[in-house]
Amino acid sequence: ELNPENYFKGLILRYEVFKYESELKEVILNWSRDNENEEKVNTIQKILDELSGDIHSKDSEYPNSSQFCYEYFLSLLVELHNDEKLPALVFSLDRHRCNKLVTELVLKLEDLETKETQKPDYQRRLREYSKNASKKEKKSKRQRDKVEKEAKHAADAVDDISSLEMELPGKDERFSFLRKGEGAHSDDKEFWLKRIPQTSEFIRILTSGLERGIGVHHGALPSSYRTAVEVLFRGGHLKVVISTGTLSLGINMPCKTVVFAGDSHALTPLSFQQMSGRAGRRGYDDYGNIVFFGISQYRVFSLLCARLTTLTGGQPITPTVSLRLLNCYYQTDKSERTQVAERLRGLLSPSLYSTNLPEKEAIIHRFHSRWLFRIYVDILIRLPMLEKNSLFPTNIASLAMKLFNTEPSNLLISFFFLSDAIGDIGSQIDNQQVRLNDLFLVLCHIFRPIPVTSYLASLITQTDESSSLIVLPKMKENHSELLKEYNRNVIKHFVKCTLSAHEINNTVSEYENILPYSDISIGSNNNNEELNNNNSNNNTLLNQLKESSSKLVIRSPFVALSGHNDEFETAQELADTCNLALPIELDQIPSSTLQDIRGNHMRLNAYAWDFLKHGNRKSLVHENGFKEANAWELIRDWDEILEKLTTYLSVLPKDDDRVKRVRLLFDFLRTDFHDKF
């Protein structure tokens, strides 16, 4: 019955594979436990021996390297082109691999075309083309007054030359994925190509690829080029588009074939299913094609057969979201605030992950969004970014909302501005370079902090030839104390408000008296009542301990056995040692600390400082230990952060000398950083 040839009929569906897998496992498990039937046991043992032998060694022979992708990518596309399986989307989740694939592909086609133009046969046809063009021009001059003959000769000349035009450089379809008559109209194509600024040789190669029906799409490319790729692909002009995950969601670009070129840790079963869903155009194709290129056989099987991750609801409430909600409410006319409040209240409704929990546990999750909103409002009032009575956003709140994608760094920089630490840097009597260094060092500790691994820190050797610090220096003592003060206040208010919320709602978890791993119940109500009856008249040690004990709400009872209570030093400690029934995550606590698993503070990577010093993105890869794509994203984020800070300072009163000095420092940092970027 479990013979695959008999079990599966027609197309094999995913749910049938899962059903077959569970039934097969059940049979194997029953056979392995049936000690009385020696034949079944021997069969299972034989299968295990075969699977543990050299059967998987064939997987190592399967080509799965990046070099294989680079060498045979053109051959793959030619085969798809000949088999009528284009257009195709090529997904490669490594941005560097995407750029290299498209660059080498276009350069190979240009090189092959150049070699073709140097052949004697091509030179002969080119001379004939020039000769015919010259004859056409002479005949037109001699027979200018003979309309009919002129029209006839002109038509003949056009027919003669049109056959040769397809074989001129850049027109030969053998070196393009566009066949004769395919592609967008020349005017439409020129319109989009002229919008692409030719700023580098790389952009020139990409533009040449568009002429040949080849495009690339990822977040590091100019928006004008990405738009041209999207429009030309939908218009049928592009037959091959190489992309990261940017085309897997939100863009209508269906194709006939999807190619996965090269493996990546970001290629999960969920992303694979989303990307592969692009294959097959409604109304054009009966089915789509999926090609695995440069991926191991075992990895292919795991992607095809793996179960998708269970979707659970996330927590949308953050301090910045709370601030923007209140700002949206107050920016609306009073007559429309009721409707706005109703729409905004949807964010405070129970999240999806509370629906499948036991009733007592679901109660906590249902109130969790409202608790977080109230906690964040309290923290924003104390910073202060909200007025205490009206909850109206203060002036500094506009900066936090501009930097919403840097949370909690946006709250921390606002705290530094309110504490006048930034103003003090601008008012120092030192020279400008010292003030710039102090200011940028504070910004490096606040925005996009990346820890330096112990291994990388151990390899650092300071030499005269080194152009990077790699490890970020410590801030001045007063700035470090200000950072610690911010973190202490945030943790204190977060814990205090969480305790108050639990006391008000009187939430008790059913797992409060159950050990986390063994599920053993301890200190149940029945046991407590029995102990109270037995020891009511005796001044035992147990009674004294019970009288002196304090109730724990946030801290895990298991961790509390070591003498801890509901007082926490860092956000990492709060998230790691809280009660498992409480949905408290590290990213919900707007604190700015980086710690390892032992609670030690980690040293930070000086990538932004180093880039401002030397302006070389490749040094961030070789010296600071980043991947090229990650380095570009971080530097781009820093450029946007400095721009937003400069924009915020530009609208402040210009008659304040302290603000003016700070604005000049930020303008200089912004200009210097942007020029090097």
XYZ file of C-alpha atoms in Angstrom:
677
model
C 0.000 0.000 0.000
C 2.879 2.394 0.738
C 4.630 1.742 -2.539
C 5.028 5.283 -3.996
C 3.950 4.106 -7.432
C 0.669 2.834 -6.012
C 0.143 5.486 -3.327
C 0.425 8.615 -5.489
C -1.882 9.160 -8.452
C -1.235 11.907 -10.987
C 0.337 15.104 -9.673
C 1.882 14.730 -6.232
C 0.457 17.326 -3.846
C 2.200 18.610 -0.752
C -0.411 17.450 1.733
C -0.264 13.953 0.199
C 3.494 13.873 0.800
C 3.016 14.813 4.461
C 0.324 12.166 4.849
C 2.533 9.549 3.203
C 5.451 10.522 5.455
C 3.435 10.119 8.668
C 2.022 6.744 7.585
C 5.454 5.472 6.577
C 6.993 6.575 9.881
C 4.224 4.831 11.786
C 4.854 1.553 9.908
C 8.618 1.768 10.439
C 8.152 2.512 14.138
C 5.756 -0.427 14.617
C 8.069 -2.805 12.753
C 11.098 -1.720 14.768
C 9.234 -2.447 18.022
C 7.936 -5.832 16.871
C 10.696 -8.015 18.332
C 8.715 -11.197 17.724
C 8.797 -10.783 13.955
C 12.452 -11.140 13.047
C 11.829 -10.486 9.351
C 10.412 -7.019 9.974
C 13.255 -6.125 12.337
C 15.854 -7.259 9.816
C 14.147 -5.249 7.076
C 14.273 -2.098 9.185
C 17.920 -2.726 10.069
C 18.780 -3.213 6.400
C 17.134 0.101 5.516
C 19.005 1.905 8.285
C 22.320 0.427 7.160
C 21.664 1.499 3.602
C 20.704 5.047 4.617
C 23.751 5.389 6.869
C 26.131 4.154 4.153
C 27.532 5.973 1.139
C 24.142 6.745 -0.396
C 24.477 10.408 0.643
C 27.961 10.706 -0.826
C 26.313 11.323 -4.196
C 25.084 14.624 -2.846
C 28.688 15.864 -2.648
C 29.031 15.232 -6.371
C 26.055 17.484 -7.089
C 27.401 20.926 -8.151
C 26.438 23.463 -5.508
C 29.126 26.150 -5.431
C 28.956 29.814 -6.369
C 31.687 29.269 -8.952
C 29.482 26.703 -10.680
C 26.714 29.319 -10.907
C 29.052 31.874 -12.474
C 30.528 29.469 -15.043
C 27.354 27.802 -16.307
C 24.750 30.548 -15.851
C 24.815 31.537 -19.528
C 24.461 27.894 -20.591
C 21.401 27.515 -18.362
C 19.714 30.594 -19.810
C 20.469 29.518 -23.382
C 18.840 26.154 -22.677
C 15.759 27.831 -21.187
C 15.662 30.193 -24.162
C 15.756 27.313 -26.653
C 13.095 25.367 -24.721
C 10.674 28.332 -24.762
C 10.797 28.667 -20.959
C 11.479 32.378 -20.765
C 10.737 34.907 -19.261
C 12.414 33.826 -16.039
C 13.007 35.310 -12.594
C 16.359 34.284 -11.124
C 16.346 34.523 -7.337
C 19.701 34.789 -5.584
C 19.448 36.104 -2.045
C 23.063 37.270 -2.005
C 23.267 40.783 -3.467
C 26.933 40.410 -4.376
C 26.129 37.200 -6.288
C 23.306 38.993 -8.141
C 25.638 41.751 -9.307
C 28.314 39.297 -10.359
C 25.870 37.081 -12.262
C 24.440 39.930 -14.320
C 27.851 41.570 -14.881
C 29.536 38.404 -16.113
C 26.504 37.488 -18.226
C 26.411 40.826 -20.069
C 30.194 40.959 -20.500
C 30.239 37.433 -21.944
C 27.557 38.355 -24.489
C 29.402 41.543 -25.428
C 32.668 39.620 -25.796
C 31.042 36.966 -27.986
C 29.458 39.653 -30.119
C 32.769 41.490 -30.497
C 34.458 38.315 -31.673
C 31.645 37.786 -34.186
C 32.117 41.262 -35.659
C 35.796 40.525 -36.310
C 35.076 37.535 -38.559
C 35.633 38.027 -42.327
C 32.049 37.085 -43.184
C 30.663 39.788 -40.928
C 33.086 42.363 -42.335
C 31.996 41.415 -45.859
C 28.307 41.892 -45.009
C 29.113 45.177 -43.305
C 30.846 46.454 -46.478
C 27.835 45.362 -48.543
C 25.564 47.238 -46.152
C 27.614 50.416 -46.509
C 27.751 50.014 -50.301
C 23.968 49.555 -50.573
C 23.393 52.558 -48.335
C 25.629 54.670 -50.547
C 23.821 53.488 -53.691
C 20.473 54.310 -52.122
C 21.561 57.844 -51.367
C 22.846 58.390 -54.934
C 19.675 57.021 -56.542
C 17.543 59.244 -54.335
C 19.415 62.308 -55.525
C 19.192 61.391 -59.231
C 15.524 60.417 -59.208
C 14.205 62.985 -56.806
C 11.487 64.146 -59.205
C 10.287 60.653 -60.089
C 7.925 59.937 -57.222
C 6.833 56.450 -58.128
C 10.277 55.193 -59.027
C 11.771 56.904 -56.017
C 9.232 55.222 -53.742
C 9.940 51.867 -55.368
C 13.721 52.245 -55.074
C 13.331 53.449 -51.491
C 11.213 50.402 -50.603
C 13.761 48.102 -52.246
C 16.601 49.806 -50.418
C 14.797 49.476 -47.078
C 14.191 45.790 -47.730
C 17.827 45.224 -48.614
C 19.157 47.044 -45.600
C 16.667 45.697 -43.049
C 18.066 42.201 -43.458
C 21.525 43.546 -42.716
C 20.510 45.695 -39.756
C 19.769 42.617 -37.667
C 23.381 41.541 -38.037
C 25.008 44.822 -37.074
C 26.637 45.179 -33.616
C 23.957 45.206 -30.932
C 21.265 43.927 -33.303
C 22.195 40.245 -33.640
C 19.597 38.214 -31.751
C 22.119 35.439 -31.148
C 23.662 37.651 -28.447
C 20.373 38.700 -26.912
C 17.408 36.954 -25.320
C 15.067 39.098 -27.428
C 13.990 37.534 -30.694
C 13.010 39.392 -33.835
C 9.792 41.340 -33.294
C 9.868 40.986 -29.492
C 10.407 43.686 -26.922
C 8.978 47.096 -26.143
C 8.518 49.849 -28.677
C 11.743 51.749 -29.335
C 10.259 55.032 -28.066
C 9.083 53.454 -24.814
C 12.425 51.741 -24.336
C 14.394 54.937 -24.929
C 12.140 56.833 -22.520
C 12.998 54.517 -19.641
C 16.667 54.130 -20.536
C 17.204 57.899 -20.589
C 15.908 58.106 -17.015
C 18.807 55.967 -15.758
C 21.832 58.135 -14.792
C 25.076 56.704 -16.225
C 27.133 57.284 -13.079
C 29.507 54.322 -13.283
C 30.739 51.475 -15.461
C 28.486 49.106 -13.521
C 25.387 51.111 -14.501
C 26.572 51.107 -18.127
C 26.751 47.301 -18.030
C 23.250 47.118 -16.518
C 21.880 49.426 -19.236
C 23.535 47.298 -21.918
C 21.850 44.283 -20.324
C 18.448 45.918 -20.716
C 19.100 46.181 -24.461
C 19.620 42.406 -24.509
C 16.574 41.523 -22.389
C 18.500 41.143 -19.115
C 17.813 43.008 -15.872
C 18.664 42.908 -12.176
C 16.596 44.073 -9.212
C 17.610 44.663 -5.585
C 17.500 47.426 -2.994
C 20.986 48.843 -3.669
C 20.204 49.899 -7.245
C 18.934 53.368 -8.257
C 15.160 53.662 -8.109
C 15.040 54.825 -11.746
C 16.715 51.613 -12.882
C 14.484 49.397 -10.719
C 11.378 51.121 -12.099
C 12.636 50.618 -15.659
C 13.191 46.908 -14.952
C 9.666 46.483 -13.577
C 8.013 48.335 -16.488
C 10.079 46.673 -19.225
C 9.544 43.210 -17.737
C 5.776 43.652 -17.661
C 5.980 44.989 -21.226
C 7.682 41.794 -22.410
C 11.031 43.437 -23.154
C 13.031 41.666 -20.430
C 13.339 37.881 -20.541
C 15.705 37.376 -17.604
C 15.618 39.324 -14.326
C 18.044 38.478 -11.524
C 16.775 39.494 -8.111
C 17.116 39.109 -4.379
C 13.883 38.780 -2.399
C 12.651 42.199 -3.570
C 10.473 40.693 -6.324
C 8.965 37.936 -4.192
C 6.402 40.189 -2.499
C 4.246 43.138 -3.478
C 5.200 43.479 -7.172
C 3.144 42.059 -10.034
C 5.849 40.382 -12.143
C 4.740 36.817 -12.994
C 6.981 34.717 -15.231
C 7.156 31.308 -16.870
C 10.182 29.982 -14.974
C 11.703 30.643 -11.556
C 15.392 29.838 -11.053
C 17.008 29.580 -7.612
C 20.689 30.358 -8.234
C 22.878 29.523 -5.265
C 21.955 28.685 -1.686
C 21.484 31.100 1.203
C 20.528 30.865 4.870
C 17.689 33.297 4.071
C 16.138 30.775 1.669
C 13.542 29.225 3.989
C 10.649 26.941 3.030
C 8.269 29.888 3.438
C 10.303 32.228 1.212
C 10.832 29.399 -1.282
C 7.093 28.860 -1.602
C 6.488 32.583 -2.016
C 9.164 32.958 -4.701
C 8.242 29.794 -6.568
C 4.650 31.045 -6.722
C 5.816 33.575 -9.319
C 6.204 30.757 -11.875
C 3.226 30.434 -14.195
C 1.350 33.351 -15.788
C -2.416 33.306 -15.559
C -3.922 33.066 -19.009
C -0.574 32.216 -20.666
C 0.906 29.112 -18.998
C -0.718 25.874 -17.913
C 1.992 25.425 -15.286
C 5.210 27.074 -14.160
C 8.767 25.766 -14.088
C 11.126 25.783 -11.105
C 14.876 25.289 -11.583
C 17.402 24.713 -8.782
C 20.829 25.871 -9.901
C 23.900 25.528 -7.710
C 21.963 24.106 -4.732
C 22.729 20.739 -3.155
C 20.331 17.867 -3.684
C 19.681 17.475 0.037
C 18.821 21.170 0.303
C 16.413 20.881 -2.624
C 14.622 17.961 -0.987
C 14.359 19.814 2.326
C 12.863 22.894 0.637
C 10.306 20.819 -1.241
C 9.247 18.639 1.679
C 9.616 20.919 4.708
C 6.539 22.070 6.544
C 5.852 25.793 6.596
C 6.312 27.732 9.776
C 3.194 28.384 11.793
C 1.999 31.951 11.420
C 1.501 33.762 14.712
C 0.498 37.320 15.395
C 3.080 39.945 16.148
C 3.005 42.867 18.546
C 2.519 46.135 16.618
C 2.706 48.481 19.618
C 6.034 50.266 20.178
C 6.893 53.591 21.861
C 7.212 55.314 18.471
C 3.939 53.805 17.242
C 2.236 55.050 20.415
C 3.728 58.494 19.860
C 2.619 58.592 16.226
C -0.879 57.408 17.183
C -1.298 60.282 19.604
C 0.202 62.738 17.116
C -2.213 61.514 14.410
C -5.098 61.948 16.837
C -4.175 65.528 17.759
C -3.378 66.540 14.173
C -6.955 65.654 13.166
C -9.816 68.108 13.427
C -11.861 67.730 16.592
C -14.970 66.834 14.592
C -13.206 63.792 13.100
C -11.279 62.558 16.157
C -13.977 60.071 17.144
C -13.659 58.202 13.858
C -9.858 58.307 14.036
C -9.941 56.942 17.575
C -12.106 54.023 16.452
C -9.638 53.108 13.714
C -6.638 53.438 15.985
C -8.277 51.306 18.649
C -7.874 48.322 16.328
C -4.150 48.248 17.099
C -4.966 47.696 20.760
C -7.218 44.699 20.069
C -6.062 41.152 20.941
C -3.367 39.813 18.649
C -3.582 36.607 16.643
C -1.374 34.514 18.910
C -3.837 34.790 21.805
C -6.573 32.846 20.028
C -5.094 29.350 20.365
C -4.092 29.571 24.023
C -5.890 28.312 27.141
C -8.382 30.792 28.499
C -6.289 31.852 31.511
C -3.232 32.392 29.340
C -5.233 34.177 26.643
C -6.414 36.738 29.197
C -2.847 37.960 29.655
C -2.274 38.256 25.921
C -5.548 40.098 25.375
C -4.518 42.809 27.794
C -0.898 42.805 26.679
C -1.248 45.363 23.856
C -3.165 47.745 26.099
C -0.603 47.320 28.861
C 2.244 48.074 26.486
C 0.477 51.173 25.190
C -0.033 52.444 28.741
C 3.578 51.617 29.671
C 4.950 53.409 26.631
C 2.776 56.462 27.283
C 4.148 56.619 30.822
C 7.746 56.366 29.551
C 7.121 59.047 26.910
C 5.673 61.387 29.544
C 8.740 60.948 31.749
C 11.279 61.536 28.937
C 9.347 63.956 28.268
C 7.912 63.622 24.769
C 4.274 63.943 25.810
C 2.647 66.587 27.941
C 1.524 65.090 31.231
C -2.122 66.166 31.258
C -3.096 66.498 27.602
C -0.736 63.820 26.133
C 0.046 66.283 23.360
C 3.429 65.574 21.678
C 6.230 67.994 22.568
C 8.662 69.569 20.099
C 11.313 66.862 20.480
C 8.699 64.237 19.542
C 9.044 65.229 15.877
C 12.670 64.029 15.922
C 11.676 60.669 17.409
C 8.981 60.226 14.776
C 11.395 61.084 11.943
C 13.784 58.380 13.194
C 11.039 55.793 13.736
C 13.027 53.013 12.013
C 15.926 53.317 14.499
C 13.989 52.553 17.690
C 15.028 52.687 20.525
C 17.893 54.885 19.303
C 15.416 57.641 18.416
C 14.289 57.833 22.046
C 17.868 57.799 23.298
C 19.064 60.638 21.036
C 16.000 62.651 22.090
C 16.987 62.036 25.716
C 20.505 63.319 24.968
C 19.069 66.444 23.338
C 16.730 67.062 26.281
C 19.581 66.525 28.756
C 21.540 69.200 26.858
C 24.430 66.787 26.302
C 24.485 67.560 22.568
C 24.377 71.280 23.250
C 27.314 70.971 25.654
C 29.397 69.293 22.936
C 28.723 72.188 20.569
C 29.686 74.715 23.280
C 33.051 73.146 24.122
C 36.057 75.443 23.898
C 38.065 72.810 22.016
C 38.716 73.079 18.302
C 36.086 71.958 15.808
C 37.664 68.569 15.079
C 37.529 67.603 18.760
C 33.875 68.620 18.949
C 33.104 66.639 15.784
C 34.828 63.555 17.192
C 32.927 63.782 20.494
C 29.600 64.256 18.718
C 30.108 61.451 16.216
C 31.349 59.084 18.946
C 28.094 59.627 20.845
C 26.091 59.009 17.661
C 28.044 55.785 16.964
C 27.125 54.466 20.417
C 23.456 55.363 19.894
C 22.612 54.469 16.275
C 22.919 51.039 14.652
C 25.262 49.536 17.277
C 26.867 46.311 16.021
C 28.833 44.213 18.551
C 32.354 43.052 17.830
C 32.771 39.315 18.284
C 35.441 38.114 20.684
C 37.183 36.311 17.838
C 37.380 39.437 15.682
C 38.541 41.529 18.632
C 41.325 39.008 19.353
C 42.682 39.369 15.807
C 42.947 43.158 15.943
C 46.498 44.434 15.667
C 47.008 48.173 15.605
C 49.593 49.023 12.939
C 50.547 52.159 11.092
C 49.084 50.711 7.879
C 45.672 50.017 9.405
C 43.013 52.536 8.386
C 40.313 51.341 10.798
C 39.794 51.307 14.549
C 37.444 48.295 14.277
C 36.574 48.530 18.003
C 34.673 51.687 18.940
C 36.258 53.705 21.791
C 34.267 54.358 24.938
C 32.314 57.567 25.373
C 33.245 60.198 27.873
C 32.278 59.452 31.444
C 29.394 61.941 31.563
C 27.919 60.550 28.340
C 28.244 56.962 29.588
C 26.459 57.889 32.811
C 23.696 59.543 30.799
C 23.240 56.342 28.778
C 23.094 54.259 31.975
C 20.580 56.685 33.482
C 18.305 56.329 30.453
C 18.434 52.515 30.623
C 17.801 52.476 34.392
C 14.780 54.749 34.065
C 13.294 52.729 31.205
C 13.675 49.405 33.048
C 12.332 50.913 36.279
C 9.210 52.370 34.649
C 8.600 49.281 32.518
C 8.701 46.943 35.533
C 6.662 49.279 37.732
C 3.909 49.700 35.141
C 3.834 45.961 34.397
C 3.385 45.166 38.106
C 0.595 47.731 38.392
C -1.157 46.314 35.332
C -1.136 42.792 36.779
C -2.424 44.000 40.130
C -5.262 45.934 38.516
C -6.389 43.057 36.267
C -5.534 40.326 38.810
C -4.204 37.975 36.133
C -3.067 34.602 37.395
C -1.511 32.063 35.070
C -2.423 28.392 35.332
C 1.291 27.616 34.921
C 2.286 29.771 37.880
C 3.034 26.723 40.073
C 4.398 24.396 37.369
C 8.086 23.835 36.759
C 8.994 24.785 33.174
C 10.656 21.570 31.951
C 9.269 18.740 34.075
C 5.705 20.188 34.331
C 5.673 19.183 38.002
C 3.136 21.125 40.055
C 4.540 22.711 43.198
C 2.862 24.746 45.892
C -0.688 24.063 44.672
C -3.660 25.430 46.554
C -4.589 22.017 47.957
C -1.100 21.430 49.255
C -1.004 24.910 50.785
C -4.301 24.388 52.579
C -3.120 21.037 53.923
C 0.121 22.546 55.158
C -1.766 25.405 56.801
C -4.008 22.957 58.691
C -1.119 20.786 59.856
C 1.080 23.674 60.942
C -1.472 26.225 62.079
C -0.456 25.896 65.718
C 3.251 25.373 65.174
C 5.766 28.100 64.607
C 7.600 26.081 62.007
C 10.275 27.251 59.593
C 7.872 26.758 56.715
C 5.344 29.170 58.255
C 8.042 31.752 58.866
C 9.225 31.500 55.271
C 5.691 31.827 53.963
C 5.037 34.909 56.076
C 8.245 36.596 54.952
C 7.883 35.629 51.273
C 6.929 38.137 48.592
C 4.741 37.406 45.610
C 6.492 37.271 42.250
C 4.676 38.559 39.196
C 7.302 39.115 36.508
C 10.265 36.987 37.567
C 10.164 33.304 36.752
C 9.620 31.200 39.925
C 12.323 28.856 38.699
C 14.863 31.709 38.535
C 13.570 33.134 41.818
C 14.836 30.015 43.618
C 18.279 31.639 43.414
C 17.072 34.597 45.483
C 15.959 36.962 42.712
C 12.855 39.126 42.935
C 10.992 41.477 40.604
C 13.924 43.873 40.282
C 15.967 43.871 37.097
C 19.195 45.537 36.019
C 18.987 45.249 32.240
C 16.432 44.605 29.522
C 18.234 41.376 28.607
C 17.788 40.084 32.163
C 14.102 41.039 32.160
C 13.404 39.269 28.865
C 15.441 36.160 29.695
C 14.257 35.551 33.262
C 10.629 36.664 33.182
C 7.738 34.296 33.740
C 7.201 32.139 30.659
C 3.479 32.905 30.755
C 4.158 36.626 30.241
C 4.563 37.683 26.585
C 7.512 40.011 27.288
C 10.113 40.140 24.510
C 13.423 41.978 24.355
C 12.349 44.178 21.443
C 9.365 45.430 23.479
C 11.664 47.093 26.022
C 12.993 50.428 24.671
C 16.385 50.014 26.276
C 19.742 50.387 24.523
C 22.175 47.766 25.830
C 24.071 44.976 24.085
C 24.976 41.956 26.182
C 26.130 38.409 25.559
C 24.469 35.324 27.046
C 26.468 35.796 30.268
C 25.229 39.344 30.747
C 28.556 40.998 29.867
C 28.456 44.246 27.921
C 29.816 43.811 24.409
C 32.255 46.064 22.618
C 30.933 47.824 19.535
C 32.122 47.788 15.947
C 33.515 51.139 14.790
C 32.293 50.725 11.212
C 30.620 54.167 10.955
C 33.616 55.897 12.550
C 36.003 54.077 10.209
C 33.940 54.878 7.117
C 33.867 58.588 7.975
C 37.642 58.384 8.318
C 38.605 56.576 5.105
C 35.376 56.453 3.025
C 36.217 52.991 1.685
C 33.349 50.499 1.798
C 35.650 47.601 0.897
C 37.652 48.214 4.075
C 34.491 47.572 6.076
C 34.392 44.128 4.452
C 38.057 43.219 4.873
C 38.776 44.884 8.234
C 35.460 45.272 10.079
C 34.151 41.837 9.104
C 30.941 42.767 7.229
C 29.508 41.317 4.079
C 29.477 43.749 1.184
C 25.676 43.951 1.040
C 25.365 44.466 4.817
C 28.052 47.158 4.784
C 26.197 49.091 2.066
C 22.886 48.890 3.950
C 24.434 50.127 7.206
C 26.187 53.052 5.535
C 22.998 53.966 3.667
C 21.067 53.939 6.966
C 23.682 56.210 8.524
C 23.389 58.633 5.626
C 19.610 58.794 6.133
C 19.990 59.225 9.913
C 22.368 62.181 9.541
C 20.046 63.728 6.963
C 17.039 63.486 9.297
C 18.994 64.921 12.224
C 20.144 67.839 10.078
C 16.597 68.437 8.822
C 15.269 68.514 12.395
C 17.883 71.057 13.501
C 17.232 73.261 10.457
C 13.694 74.110 11.661
C 14.747 75.087 15.197
C 15.062 78.773 16.150
C 18.098 80.264 14.418
C 18.728 82.999 16.989
C 19.908 80.513 19.652
C 23.719 80.364 19.651
C 23.893 76.869 21.153
C 21.505 75.484 18.529
C 23.457 77.264 15.800
C 26.759 75.678 16.874
C 25.198 72.210 17.048
C 23.594 72.711 13.638
C 26.957 73.566 12.101
C 28.501 70.387 13.514
C 25.708 68.214 12.135
C 25.845 69.964 8.749
C 29.566 69.263 8.508
C 29.131 65.573 9.500
C 26.247 65.130 7.090
C 28.116 66.672 4.147
C 31.349 64.779 4.807
C 29.580 61.436 5.259
C 27.319 61.878 2.238
C 30.202 62.805 -0.057
C 32.090 59.656 0.919
C 28.959 57.531 0.559
